[in-house]
Amino acid sequence: MSSSTPASDLAPITGAAPLSLCAREPHVPADRLVAEMVPPPRFDSVRFSTYIPDPNQPSQTEAVRVLESFAAGLGGAHATGGGRRGFFGFGRAAKAPKTPAGPRGVYLDGGYGVGKTHLLASLWHATPAAPELKAFGTFVELTNLVGALGFQQTVRTLSGHRLLCIDEFELDDPGDTVLVSTLLGKLVEAGVALAATSNTLPGKLGEGRFAAADFLREIQGLSAHFRTLRIDGEDYRHRGLPEAPAPYADEQVTRAAHATEGASLDAFPQLLEHLAKVHPSRYGALTDGLKAVCLTGVVPVPDQSTALRLVVLADRLYDREVPVLASGVPFDQLFSEEMLNGGYRKKYFRAISRLTALARDAQRLVR
């Protein structure tokens, strides 16, 4: 059924009343923040073997090879103990200093949609260590952990880990960048291996083109601990895929919400207002148990603060593979030209890309 289906041809609304995101006010204890530092559900089953390199981009194949070797090098005792291999073939004697020579981590440099998160999650899965000895989270989730536990407790909590993976390192947030850089310095001293991806700094055009230099500069003294892996390519979510579906009518979205078990139904403007009342660290919990998100009356976001909150929600929905069915304007009209040309442009393009993918997933909900 298309968005042009007359309302008179639609079946009566049936089924249980849908859920509402606006009715949820989740509270997330600090221990849950630690326990949830694993790859999100969308990346539960990804492995290096399921990453399909673009044959026209040899850097993608090379990245898989290097990361597989990196993961294999993380076997054995913790880096501060004896008897383990160094990273990338650097040996380590039993009584060597805490910080061995050579790179202590990898940085995946590339534009959005080239599979950096897939590769980062694959590294987490491939590292031969118990899940509780590996941590995976976005930059925002890591700063939220520091806020919940305090800096020193966060250092103590993560120092015993074999690997810390940080997705979407926020280079456009100077204060938090310094905070996390200091944290990473402590963890490197404790022998924790690092892996990261990042966005680009404000005003840096050409997705990923300047990100490596920016990342290494912004993390200050940690530059020597990272090996940069360039991953070229276009957004895989649009390789050979159809254009995003047109928005549906309000009546279609409402009926789909009532007919889909575990779906939520909210008016988009009211949802934006509600997001301002919930800390972004809780957006994952906000979506707990949802099988679909249905939104009516989607309009362009009114300001940058609202837009950035929507970006975080889009990330959490994408991580959890929650389809999004909507009426109103198409998702590529959510952000103004000024926003798309500004310092947070990469965030907005990522949100558009991810919401478009989720909108395609939601087509099956309309009967």
mmCIF file of C-alpha atoms in Angstrom:
data_model
loop_
_atom_site.group_PDB
_atom_site.id
_atom_site.type_symbol
_atom_site.label_atom_id
_atom_site.label_comp_id
_atom_site.label_asym_id
_atom_site.label_seq_id
_atom_site.Cartn_x
_atom_site.Cartn_y
_atom_site.Cartn_z
ATOM 1 C CA MET A 1 0.000 0.000 0.000
ATOM 2 C CA SER A 2 1.465 3.357 -0.948
ATOM 3 C CA SER A 3 1.175 6.749 0.648
ATOM 4 C CA SER A 4 -1.393 7.651 -1.985
ATOM 5 C CA THR A 5 -3.926 5.059 -0.797
ATOM 6 C CA PRO A 6 -7.238 6.855 -0.062
ATOM 7 C CA ALA A 7 -8.210 6.873 3.597
ATOM 8 C CA SER A 8 -11.605 5.406 2.672
ATOM 9 C CA ASP A 9 -9.899 2.246 1.376
ATOM 10 C CA LEU A 10 -8.119 1.567 4.656
ATOM 11 C CA ALA A 11 -9.341 -1.097 7.034
ATOM 12 C CA PRO A 12 -10.615 -0.032 10.468
ATOM 13 C CA ILE A 13 -8.025 0.297 13.212
ATOM 14 C CA THR A 14 -7.640 -2.986 15.078
ATOM 15 C CA GLY A 15 -5.234 -4.483 17.563
ATOM 16 C CA ALA A 16 -3.851 -3.379 20.893
ATOM 17 C CA ALA A 17 -3.098 0.246 21.593
ATOM 18 C CA PRO A 18 0.525 1.011 20.630
ATOM 19 C CA LEU A 19 3.207 2.112 23.055
ATOM 20 C CA SER A 20 4.393 5.708 23.321
ATOM 21 C CA LEU A 21 7.955 6.968 23.566
ATOM 22 C CA CYS A 22 6.633 10.169 25.096
ATOM 23 C CA ALA A 23 5.209 8.175 28.025
ATOM 24 C CA ARG A 24 8.599 6.693 28.874
ATOM 25 C CA GLU A 25 11.019 8.270 31.363
ATOM 26 C CA PRO A 26 13.732 5.621 31.832
ATOM 27 C CA HIS A 27 16.270 5.691 34.641
ATOM 28 C CA VAL A 28 19.518 3.849 33.931
ATOM 29 C CA PRO A 29 21.742 2.767 36.857
ATOM 30 C CA ALA A 30 25.497 3.055 36.473
ATOM 31 C CA ASP A 31 26.055 -0.701 36.535
ATOM 32 C CA ARG A 32 23.835 -1.079 33.487
ATOM 33 C CA LEU A 33 25.991 1.454 31.638
ATOM 34 C CA VAL A 34 29.031 -0.772 32.251
ATOM 35 C CA ALA A 35 27.264 -4.034 31.431
ATOM 36 C CA GLU A 36 25.921 -2.611 28.175
ATOM 37 C CA MET A 37 29.347 -1.667 26.834
ATOM 38 C CA VAL A 38 29.144 -4.368 24.157
ATOM 39 C CA PRO A 39 28.384 -4.108 20.431
ATOM 40 C CA PRO A 40 24.732 -3.112 19.933
ATOM 41 C CA PRO A 41 22.178 -5.697 18.752
ATOM 42 C CA ARG A 42 22.576 -4.740 15.095
ATOM 43 C CA PHE A 43 26.201 -5.856 15.356
ATOM 44 C CA ASP A 44 25.728 -8.978 17.504
ATOM 45 C CA SER A 45 26.390 -11.338 14.613
ATOM 46 C CA VAL A 46 28.858 -9.358 12.510
ATOM 47 C CA ARG A 47 32.289 -10.826 11.958
ATOM 48 C CA PHE A 48 35.206 -10.093 9.664
ATOM 49 C CA SER A 49 33.863 -12.876 7.450
ATOM 50 C CA THR A 50 30.524 -11.069 7.046
ATOM 51 C CA TYR A 51 32.118 -7.777 6.009
ATOM 52 C CA ILE A 52 31.898 -7.599 2.219
ATOM 53 C CA PRO A 53 34.666 -5.340 0.900
ATOM 54 C CA ASP A 54 33.912 -3.211 -2.116
ATOM 55 C CA PRO A 55 36.063 -4.727 -4.904
ATOM 56 C CA ASN A 56 36.823 -1.203 -6.094
ATOM 57 C CA GLN A 57 38.222 -0.217 -2.680
ATOM 58 C CA PRO A 58 41.309 -2.326 -1.814
ATOM 59 C CA SER A 59 41.737 -0.422 1.474
ATOM 60 C CA GLN A 60 38.680 -2.261 2.801
ATOM 61 C CA THR A 61 40.259 -5.683 2.242
ATOM 62 C CA GLU A 62 43.520 -4.455 3.766
ATOM 63 C CA ALA A 63 41.685 -3.157 6.843
ATOM 64 C CA VAL A 64 40.183 -6.603 7.467
ATOM 65 C CA ARG A 65 43.615 -8.231 7.186
ATOM 66 C CA VAL A 66 45.257 -5.816 9.622
ATOM 67 C CA LEU A 67 42.416 -5.975 12.145
ATOM 68 C CA GLU A 68 42.396 -9.778 12.127
ATOM 69 C CA SER A 69 46.095 -9.699 12.950
ATOM 70 C CA PHE A 70 45.505 -7.082 15.628
ATOM 71 C CA ALA A 71 42.796 -9.219 17.280
ATOM 72 C CA ALA A 72 45.046 -12.295 17.228
ATOM 73 C CA GLY A 73 47.754 -10.272 18.959
ATOM 74 C CA LEU A 74 45.439 -9.575 21.883
ATOM 75 C CA GLY A 75 45.449 -13.182 23.077
ATOM 76 C CA GLY A 76 47.194 -14.310 26.223
ATOM 77 C CA ALA A 77 47.664 -12.403 29.453
ATOM 78 C CA HIS A 78 46.714 -8.783 30.040
ATOM 79 C CA ALA A 79 49.172 -6.341 28.530
ATOM 80 C CA THR A 80 50.567 -5.434 31.944
ATOM 81 C CA GLY A 81 51.351 -9.068 32.643
ATOM 82 C CA GLY A 82 54.099 -11.208 31.141
ATOM 83 C CA GLY A 83 54.329 -13.653 28.333
ATOM 84 C CA ARG A 84 52.185 -12.069 25.623
ATOM 85 C CA ARG A 85 52.860 -10.868 22.122
ATOM 86 C CA GLY A 86 53.004 -7.174 21.402
ATOM 87 C CA PHE A 87 50.740 -5.512 18.897
ATOM 88 C CA PHE A 88 51.549 -5.814 15.190
ATOM 89 C CA GLY A 89 54.411 -8.222 15.894
ATOM 90 C CA PHE A 90 56.190 -6.191 18.572
ATOM 91 C CA GLY A 91 57.573 -8.611 21.143
ATOM 92 C CA ARG A 92 57.246 -8.144 24.886
ATOM 93 C CA ALA A 93 59.458 -9.596 27.593
ATOM 94 C CA ALA A 94 57.953 -10.719 30.896
ATOM 95 C CA LYS A 95 59.506 -7.826 32.837
ATOM 96 C CA ALA A 96 59.184 -5.110 30.208
ATOM 97 C CA PRO A 97 57.753 -1.694 31.146
ATOM 98 C CA LYS A 98 53.995 -1.372 31.301
ATOM 99 C CA THR A 99 53.729 0.299 27.910
ATOM 100 C CA PRO A 100 55.399 -1.778 25.184
ATOM 101 C CA ALA A 101 56.897 -0.225 22.089
ATOM 102 C CA GLY A 102 54.780 0.176 18.992
ATOM 103 C CA PRO A 103 51.121 1.005 18.377
ATOM 104 C CA ARG A 104 48.728 0.341 21.234
ATOM 105 C CA GLY A 105 45.644 0.734 19.114
ATOM 106 C CA VAL A 106 44.058 1.264 15.729
ATOM 107 C CA TYR A 107 42.095 4.155 14.315
ATOM 108 C CA LEU A 108 39.648 3.475 11.478
ATOM 109 C CA ASP A 109 39.592 6.523 9.219
ATOM 110 C CA GLY A 110 36.809 6.860 6.661
ATOM 111 C CA GLY A 111 33.506 8.491 5.786
ATOM 112 C CA TYR A 112 30.131 7.413 7.126
ATOM 113 C CA GLY A 113 28.625 4.219 5.772
ATOM 114 C CA VAL A 114 31.873 2.469 4.748
ATOM 115 C CA GLY A 115 31.482 -0.148 7.475
ATOM 116 C CA LYS A 116 33.732 1.216 10.219
ATOM 117 C CA THR A 117 31.356 0.147 12.990
ATOM 118 C CA HIS A 118 30.991 -3.304 11.421
ATOM 119 C CA LEU A 119 34.771 -3.681 11.485
ATOM 120 C CA LEU A 120 35.080 -2.277 15.003
ATOM 121 C CA ALA A 121 32.450 -4.709 16.295
ATOM 122 C CA SER A 122 34.133 -7.558 14.406
ATOM 123 C CA LEU A 123 37.378 -6.702 16.191
ATOM 124 C CA TRP A 124 35.567 -6.890 19.535
ATOM 125 C CA HIS A 125 34.090 -10.290 18.663
ATOM 126 C CA ALA A 126 37.399 -11.635 17.316
ATOM 127 C CA THR A 127 39.490 -10.613 20.316
ATOM 128 C CA PRO A 128 40.200 -13.776 22.334
ATOM 129 C CA ALA A 129 38.996 -12.569 25.723
ATOM 130 C CA ALA A 130 35.875 -12.960 27.852
ATOM 131 C CA PRO A 131 33.159 -10.361 27.143
ATOM 132 C CA GLU A 132 33.697 -8.750 30.536
ATOM 133 C CA LEU A 133 37.303 -8.038 29.533
ATOM 134 C CA LYS A 134 36.271 -6.139 26.408
ATOM 135 C CA ALA A 135 34.319 -2.886 26.190
ATOM 136 C CA PHE A 136 32.550 -1.327 23.204
ATOM 137 C CA GLY A 137 30.705 1.973 23.139
ATOM 138 C CA THR A 138 30.284 5.279 21.421
ATOM 139 C CA PHE A 139 32.158 8.351 22.576
ATOM 140 C CA VAL A 140 28.919 9.672 24.099
ATOM 141 C CA GLU A 141 28.393 6.431 26.010
ATOM 142 C CA LEU A 142 31.949 6.609 27.342
ATOM 143 C CA THR A 143 31.520 10.184 28.576
ATOM 144 C CA ASN A 144 28.214 9.150 30.153
ATOM 145 C CA LEU A 145 30.052 6.364 31.969
ATOM 146 C CA VAL A 146 32.563 8.881 33.340
ATOM 147 C CA GLY A 147 29.682 11.069 34.452
ATOM 148 C CA ALA A 148 27.989 8.159 36.209
ATOM 149 C CA LEU A 149 31.032 6.578 37.860
ATOM 150 C CA GLY A 150 33.455 9.469 38.168
ATOM 151 C CA PHE A 151 36.835 9.633 36.441
ATOM 152 C CA GLN A 152 38.898 7.546 38.870
ATOM 153 C CA GLN A 153 36.293 4.790 39.160
ATOM 154 C CA THR A 154 36.009 4.630 35.381
ATOM 155 C CA VAL A 155 39.781 4.192 35.137
ATOM 156 C CA ARG A 156 39.653 1.397 37.727
ATOM 157 C CA THR A 157 36.678 -0.253 36.006
ATOM 158 C CA LEU A 158 38.239 -0.321 32.543
ATOM 159 C CA SER A 159 41.911 -0.848 33.451
ATOM 160 C CA GLY A 160 41.532 -4.604 33.664
ATOM 161 C CA HIS A 161 40.125 -4.819 30.133
ATOM 162 C CA ARG A 162 41.972 -6.304 27.197
ATOM 163 C CA LEU A 163 40.337 -3.982 24.652
ATOM 164 C CA LEU A 164 38.324 -0.767 24.545
ATOM 165 C CA CYS A 165 36.517 0.083 21.295
ATOM 166 C CA ILE A 166 35.226 3.656 20.880
ATOM 167 C CA ASP A 167 32.863 4.321 18.005
ATOM 168 C CA GLU A 168 32.238 7.849 16.686
ATOM 169 C CA PHE A 169 34.875 9.707 18.683
ATOM 170 C CA GLU A 170 33.461 13.231 19.013
ATOM 171 C CA LEU A 171 36.193 15.488 17.658
ATOM 172 C CA ASP A 172 33.757 18.404 17.584
ATOM 173 C CA ASP A 173 33.459 18.462 21.400
ATOM 174 C CA PRO A 174 36.773 19.892 22.698
ATOM 175 C CA GLY A 175 35.974 19.595 26.407
ATOM 176 C CA ASP A 176 34.922 15.958 26.268
ATOM 177 C CA THR A 177 37.777 15.178 23.877
ATOM 178 C CA VAL A 178 40.304 16.321 26.498
ATOM 179 C CA LEU A 179 38.477 14.338 29.182
ATOM 180 C CA VAL A 180 38.471 11.126 27.157
ATOM 181 C CA SER A 181 42.040 11.674 25.940
ATOM 182 C CA THR A 182 43.163 11.797 29.569
ATOM 183 C CA LEU A 183 41.153 8.661 30.316
ATOM 184 C CA LEU A 184 42.685 6.815 27.368
ATOM 185 C CA GLY A 185 46.152 7.823 28.506
ATOM 186 C CA LYS A 186 45.506 6.165 31.872
ATOM 187 C CA LEU A 187 44.150 3.042 30.200
ATOM 188 C CA VAL A 188 47.131 2.767 27.833
ATOM 189 C CA GLU A 189 49.427 2.949 30.868
ATOM 190 C CA ALA A 190 47.411 0.077 32.345
ATOM 191 C CA GLY A 191 47.929 -1.991 29.186
ATOM 192 C CA VAL A 192 44.502 -1.670 27.590
ATOM 193 C CA ALA A 193 44.436 -1.912 23.782
ATOM 194 C CA LEU A 194 42.389 0.751 21.990
ATOM 195 C CA ALA A 195 40.423 0.915 18.760
ATOM 196 C CA ALA A 196 38.438 3.908 17.560
ATOM 197 C CA THR A 197 36.518 5.550 14.769
ATOM 198 C CA SER A 198 35.632 9.241 14.713
ATOM 199 C CA ASN A 199 33.722 11.958 13.014
ATOM 200 C CA THR A 200 35.427 14.938 11.383
ATOM 201 C CA LEU A 201 36.012 18.324 12.923
ATOM 202 C CA PRO A 202 33.685 21.223 12.119
ATOM 203 C CA GLY A 203 34.267 22.657 8.663
ATOM 204 C CA LYS A 204 36.249 19.659 7.424
ATOM 205 C CA LEU A 205 34.707 18.832 4.074
ATOM 206 C CA GLY A 206 35.321 15.571 2.257
ATOM 207 C CA GLU A 207 34.092 12.793 4.543
ATOM 208 C CA GLY A 208 36.969 11.226 6.448
ATOM 209 C CA ARG A 209 39.586 13.039 4.368
ATOM 210 C CA PHE A 210 41.083 14.942 7.285
ATOM 211 C CA ALA A 211 39.833 12.776 10.117
ATOM 212 C CA ALA A 212 43.042 10.833 10.810
ATOM 213 C CA ALA A 213 45.209 13.905 11.360
ATOM 214 C CA ASP A 214 42.460 15.585 13.390
ATOM 215 C CA PHE A 215 41.963 12.521 15.561
ATOM 216 C CA LEU A 216 45.642 12.055 16.319
ATOM 217 C CA ARG A 217 46.097 15.746 17.104
ATOM 218 C CA GLU A 218 43.043 15.951 19.334
ATOM 219 C CA ILE A 219 44.026 12.962 21.451
ATOM 220 C CA GLN A 220 47.283 14.777 22.119
ATOM 221 C CA GLY A 221 50.008 12.539 23.587
ATOM 222 C CA LEU A 222 48.298 9.321 22.503
ATOM 223 C CA SER A 223 49.115 9.734 18.819
ATOM 224 C CA ALA A 224 52.045 7.310 18.900
ATOM 225 C CA HIS A 225 49.794 4.584 20.259
ATOM 226 C CA PHE A 226 47.546 4.442 17.193
ATOM 227 C CA ARG A 227 48.004 2.933 13.767
ATOM 228 C CA THR A 228 45.717 4.553 11.207
ATOM 229 C CA LEU A 229 43.734 2.370 8.819
ATOM 230 C CA ARG A 230 42.202 4.289 5.936
ATOM 231 C CA ILE A 231 38.897 2.807 4.700
ATOM 232 C CA ASP A 232 37.747 4.302 1.419
ATOM 233 C CA GLY A 233 34.321 3.829 -0.107
ATOM 234 C CA GLU A 234 30.793 5.129 -0.437
ATOM 235 C CA ASP A 235 27.921 4.736 2.016
ATOM 236 C CA TYR A 236 27.146 1.007 1.778
ATOM 237 C CA ARG A 237 23.527 1.627 2.817
ATOM 238 C CA HIS A 238 22.958 3.185 -0.591
ATOM 239 C CA ARG A 239 25.094 0.919 -2.775
ATOM 240 C CA GLY A 240 22.681 -0.413 -5.351
ATOM 241 C CA LEU A 241 19.690 0.127 -3.042
ATOM 242 C CA PRO A 242 16.472 1.910 -4.000
ATOM 243 C CA GLU A 243 15.710 5.430 -2.892
ATOM 244 C CA ALA A 244 14.144 5.854 0.531
ATOM 245 C CA PRO A 245 10.386 5.213 0.480
ATOM 246 C CA ALA A 246 8.105 8.211 0.447
ATOM 247 C CA PRO A 247 6.422 9.011 3.759
ATOM 248 C CA TYR A 248 3.046 7.386 4.347
ATOM 249 C CA ALA A 249 -0.247 9.004 5.274
ATOM 250 C CA ASP A 250 -1.048 9.591 8.947
ATOM 251 C CA GLU A 251 -3.835 6.995 8.751
ATOM 252 C CA GLN A 252 -1.493 4.335 7.379
ATOM 253 C CA VAL A 253 1.098 4.948 10.078
ATOM 254 C CA THR A 254 -1.566 4.838 12.799
ATOM 255 C CA ARG A 255 -3.032 1.571 11.522
ATOM 256 C CA ALA A 256 0.383 -0.023 11.216
ATOM 257 C CA ALA A 257 1.177 0.950 14.812
ATOM 258 C CA HIS A 258 -2.030 -0.688 16.079
ATOM 259 C CA ALA A 259 -1.442 -3.803 13.971
ATOM 260 C CA THR A 260 2.211 -4.301 15.007
ATOM 261 C CA GLU A 261 2.911 -5.846 18.390
ATOM 262 C CA GLY A 262 5.493 -3.847 20.313
ATOM 263 C CA ALA A 263 5.192 -0.743 18.112
ATOM 264 C CA SER A 264 5.166 2.795 19.430
ATOM 265 C CA LEU A 265 3.119 5.663 18.029
ATOM 266 C CA ASP A 266 3.957 9.317 18.632
ATOM 267 C CA ALA A 267 3.455 12.672 16.995
ATOM 268 C CA PHE A 268 6.888 13.799 15.866
ATOM 269 C CA PRO A 269 6.760 17.346 17.344
ATOM 270 C CA GLN A 270 5.745 15.942 20.744
ATOM 271 C CA LEU A 271 8.551 13.376 20.589
ATOM 272 C CA LEU A 272 11.103 16.119 19.967
ATOM 273 C CA GLU A 273 9.820 17.942 23.044
ATOM 274 C CA HIS A 274 10.063 14.758 25.107
ATOM 275 C CA LEU A 275 13.640 14.081 24.030
ATOM 276 C CA ALA A 276 14.638 17.387 25.615
ATOM 277 C CA LYS A 277 13.495 15.989 28.992
ATOM 278 C CA VAL A 278 15.453 12.711 28.753
ATOM 279 C CA HIS A 279 19.247 12.599 28.963
ATOM 280 C CA PRO A 280 20.737 11.152 25.753
ATOM 281 C CA SER A 281 22.456 8.435 27.825
ATOM 282 C CA ARG A 282 18.954 7.038 28.378
ATOM 283 C CA TYR A 283 17.845 6.959 24.744
ATOM 284 C CA GLY A 284 18.837 3.302 24.478
ATOM 285 C CA ALA A 285 16.627 2.463 27.456
ATOM 286 C CA LEU A 286 13.908 4.634 25.922
ATOM 287 C CA THR A 287 13.699 2.146 23.052
ATOM 288 C CA ASP A 288 13.792 -1.034 25.175
ATOM 289 C CA GLY A 289 11.444 -3.697 23.839
ATOM 290 C CA LEU A 290 10.276 -1.753 20.804
ATOM 291 C CA LYS A 291 9.624 -3.674 17.584
ATOM 292 C CA ALA A 292 8.871 -0.570 15.517
ATOM 293 C CA VAL A 293 8.647 3.214 15.878
ATOM 294 C CA CYS A 294 5.738 4.938 14.165
ATOM 295 C CA LEU A 295 5.785 8.721 13.817
ATOM 296 C CA THR A 296 3.137 11.060 12.473
ATOM 297 C CA GLY A 297 3.664 14.590 11.249
ATOM 298 C CA VAL A 298 7.422 14.560 10.716
ATOM 299 C CA VAL A 299 8.655 18.120 10.157
ATOM 300 C CA PRO A 300 12.108 19.695 9.825
ATOM 301 C CA VAL A 301 13.763 20.028 13.238
ATOM 302 C CA PRO A 302 13.627 23.599 14.527
ATOM 303 C CA ASP A 303 17.107 24.091 15.991
ATOM 304 C CA GLN A 304 20.516 22.504 16.396
ATOM 305 C CA SER A 305 20.049 21.270 19.971
ATOM 306 C CA THR A 306 16.934 19.393 18.921
ATOM 307 C CA ALA A 307 18.723 18.089 15.847
ATOM 308 C CA LEU A 308 21.625 16.682 17.868
ATOM 309 C CA ARG A 309 19.232 14.895 20.223
ATOM 310 C CA LEU A 310 17.482 13.376 17.216
ATOM 311 C CA VAL A 311 20.841 12.171 15.902
ATOM 312 C CA VAL A 312 21.440 10.227 19.133
ATOM 313 C CA LEU A 313 17.973 8.672 18.967
ATOM 314 C CA ALA A 314 18.549 7.691 15.329
ATOM 315 C CA ASP A 315 21.817 6.015 16.338
ATOM 316 C CA ARG A 316 20.146 4.009 19.107
ATOM 317 C CA LEU A 317 17.274 2.929 16.830
ATOM 318 C CA TYR A 318 19.714 1.915 14.112
ATOM 319 C CA ASP A 319 21.862 -0.032 16.580
ATOM 320 C CA ARG A 320 18.793 -1.962 17.680
ATOM 321 C CA GLU A 321 17.413 -2.445 14.150
ATOM 322 C CA VAL A 322 14.073 -0.817 15.024
ATOM 323 C CA PRO A 323 12.188 0.059 11.810
ATOM 324 C CA VAL A 324 10.777 3.581 11.593
ATOM 325 C CA LEU A 325 7.491 4.259 9.792
ATOM 326 C CA ALA A 326 6.613 7.910 9.331
ATOM 327 C CA SER A 327 4.293 10.431 7.772
ATOM 328 C CA GLY A 328 5.150 14.033 6.968
ATOM 329 C CA VAL A 329 8.321 15.178 5.245
ATOM 330 C CA PRO A 330 10.938 12.677 3.989
ATOM 331 C CA PHE A 331 13.886 12.066 6.280
ATOM 332 C CA ASP A 332 16.260 13.855 3.919
ATOM 333 C CA GLN A 333 14.370 17.058 4.698
ATOM 334 C CA LEU A 334 14.805 16.849 8.490
ATOM 335 C CA PHE A 335 17.767 19.217 8.650
ATOM 336 C CA SER A 336 18.087 22.672 7.141
ATOM 337 C CA GLU A 337 20.695 23.577 4.541
ATOM 338 C CA GLU A 338 22.445 25.647 7.186
ATOM 339 C CA MET A 339 22.724 22.565 9.427
ATOM 340 C CA LEU A 340 23.917 20.345 6.580
ATOM 341 C CA ASN A 341 26.639 22.861 5.744
ATOM 342 C CA GLY A 342 27.674 23.491 9.349
ATOM 343 C CA GLY A 343 30.035 21.933 11.847
ATOM 344 C CA TYR A 344 27.801 18.971 12.656
ATOM 345 C CA ARG A 345 27.057 18.100 9.049
ATOM 346 C CA LYS A 346 28.504 14.600 9.316
ATOM 347 C CA LYS A 347 26.226 13.758 12.233
ATOM 348 C CA TYR A 348 23.192 14.886 10.258
ATOM 349 C CA PHE A 349 24.138 12.977 7.131
ATOM 350 C CA ARG A 350 24.693 9.880 9.249
ATOM 351 C CA ALA A 351 21.257 10.284 10.836
ATOM 352 C CA ILE A 352 19.618 10.710 7.419
ATOM 353 C CA SER A 353 21.414 7.625 6.134
ATOM 354 C CA ARG A 354 20.400 5.516 9.109
ATOM 355 C CA LEU A 355 16.798 6.700 9.271
ATOM 356 C CA THR A 356 16.476 6.050 5.548
ATOM 357 C CA ALA A 357 17.652 2.464 6.076
ATOM 358 C CA LEU A 358 15.162 2.026 8.928
ATOM 359 C CA ALA A 359 12.374 3.514 6.788
ATOM 360 C CA ARG A 360 13.056 0.876 4.155
ATOM 361 C CA ASP A 361 12.888 -1.787 6.877
ATOM 362 C CA ALA A 362 9.482 -0.415 7.930
ATOM 363 C CA GLN A 363 7.829 -0.904 4.531
ATOM 364 C CA ARG A 364 6.783 -4.421 5.532
ATOM 365 C CA LEU A 365 4.613 -2.973 8.308
ATOM 366 C CA VAL A 366 2.173 -1.384 5.860
ATOM 367 C CA ARG A 367 -0.388 -3.856 4.568
#
